[in-house]
């Protein structure tokens, strides 16, 4: 990355952002001062609610209607944008462009990506002269973000692209205006390690080529270490520490920064290291049962194919075999499209395999019709915790009802008193405070929503829980507590886990064994600590190399 030794492009002094809400005022940003130099990449790090995004949104008038911004000084290239709403609007989309966190939500689902890039060109500082130039420049932008066959992709809709491809389209749109400052707001959340690296490498490369200044908003400290020269750490609306990235990460001065670093999974770290002993979760005392080598869930020649356009067949999963032992945890890793989520959905009988069998304790689950499986006694044995906690919860159900719902289906004659007891016990085991049981999903944080999903899986007393990217959108401190909570539960209650994740450090900490999938096939398997520390297959080596490390210099 560029050193950022140029003149000051963005200068902020004593920035404050407040929101008027029912019952009072929320002070979202409290006196933040920072500078961004020409050609520099600044990392703005901190957990959800720290004020990272609000700080940048307020600069260009993107605050919600109930938000107000004040400051002693805000200048962009020497121009005062604080006292002039017109000046702030003038730089938005031209001098300052944004890459938003959720690419699918940021793209218009009913317009082709080509038209959306062309719209961005039209709104930029140098609109195309005619239709031909507009298309040529749009294709060139898509090519610049490494979208293959860009001319053909112009006619694709967002739902036809992967998450990584959609993120590249957003980058192309952000660059269409030829900005001088790029704000990347959590641009890689939910992406696998190799796609994350590809997206960030594109941003880095284009920033160097065009002399762009960049603000990278992220809670991933490893990512910040790899791509940023300077870091600013925010907590509860305040800037608590700032300086060269390596100094902040290697010798953090503020206690909050130290906690963030400790909670971040590393290649050589252990699960217990993520949180101090005093902060580790309490789980009700349950007699610890040793794991065994007894097979519990077995996949035999499991295969899933889809028929596409013109009769083409897509092999999503190709005759894979594996066993989950009682009390053990199996990790399944790979890039988006590798077949890991499809495999998990087949194991949970949410999806019918094309061929092969799934044995639970010797019983073939594929003998039960998928439409009747939800009502079968096997449903409670195999439970799922989904990737998006908010999306998997009924917005009209309180946390209590969300947890109780599968229990009511499994045991329809259960008394109200017994139901309250079972729900409360499940909430305790998942680390969900009982006072939150009457809240609705939108009234809870992401970590609390995730715990509702875990409690919902635990309440029917399953033997296997399948986790599909359960911590992908969580802050590192929330993730640390949740992972320790899950590990304690597994060990004390002899649960078996199938852990689907793109975070290889998390898989190494949580799982004894791992499967590495690529294009629907298993390319490497073995003990997680061996496979992920000394990979043998070139693909696994690529995945491991893509993991950001604190030791890397930007």
XYZ file of N, CA, C and O in Angstrom, residues 23 28 39 56 69 138 176 181 195 211 247 274 303 328 334 421-422 463 505:
76
model
N -37.313 8.606 24.133
C -36.759 8.560 25.477
C -35.480 9.344 25.667
O -34.939 9.402 26.769
N -23.792 8.886 19.503
C -23.167 7.811 18.732
C -21.677 8.045 18.495
O -20.888 7.096 18.463
N -3.473 9.288 -0.674
C -2.826 8.017 -0.967
C -2.712 7.067 0.202
O -2.130 5.992 0.069
N -18.180 8.115 9.275
C -17.990 8.407 7.845
C -19.282 8.832 7.167
O -19.275 9.682 6.282
N -25.073 16.213 13.215
C -23.620 16.173 13.306
C -23.087 17.560 13.623
O -23.522 18.557 13.029
N -17.991 1.019 -18.844
C -18.558 0.090 -17.852
C -17.874 -1.271 -17.947
O -17.527 -1.871 -16.915
N -16.342 4.305 -10.449
C -16.854 4.921 -11.678
C -16.774 6.442 -11.626
O -16.569 7.104 -12.648
N -11.390 9.677 -2.374
C -11.463 8.958 -1.099
C -12.467 7.824 -1.233
O -13.602 8.039 -1.645
N -11.728 -15.356 -1.366
C -12.502 -14.281 -1.989
C -12.243 -12.968 -1.273
O -12.112 -11.910 -1.897
N -3.917 6.474 -6.868
C -3.577 7.414 -5.808
C -4.717 7.680 -4.859
O -4.838 8.768 -4.284
N 2.385 -0.839 15.240
C 2.562 -0.386 16.627
C 1.312 -0.669 17.451
O 1.391 -1.150 18.588
N -8.794 -16.841 23.955
C -9.556 -15.744 23.377
C -10.172 -14.818 24.422
O -10.399 -13.645 24.153
N -24.257 -37.389 -2.732
C -24.135 -36.643 -3.989
C -25.360 -35.758 -4.195
O -26.479 -36.143 -3.851
N -17.691 -35.608 19.182
C -16.615 -34.958 18.433
C -17.177 -33.828 17.571
O -18.386 -33.693 17.378
N -14.018 -24.485 2.937
C -13.876 -24.327 1.497
C -14.440 -22.986 1.074
O -15.081 -22.284 1.858
N -39.793 -24.071 31.901
C -38.576 -24.627 32.500
C -37.573 -25.034 31.430
O -36.375 -24.717 31.525
N -38.056 -25.720 30.411
C -37.159 -26.203 29.348
C -36.575 -25.046 28.549
O -35.384 -25.047 28.201
N -28.647 -34.556 19.507
C -27.358 -35.240 19.645
C -26.329 -34.686 18.671
O -25.129 -34.827 18.894
N -9.123 -20.421 11.222
C -8.633 -20.343 12.593
C -9.687 -20.820 13.584
O -9.378 -21.501 14.563
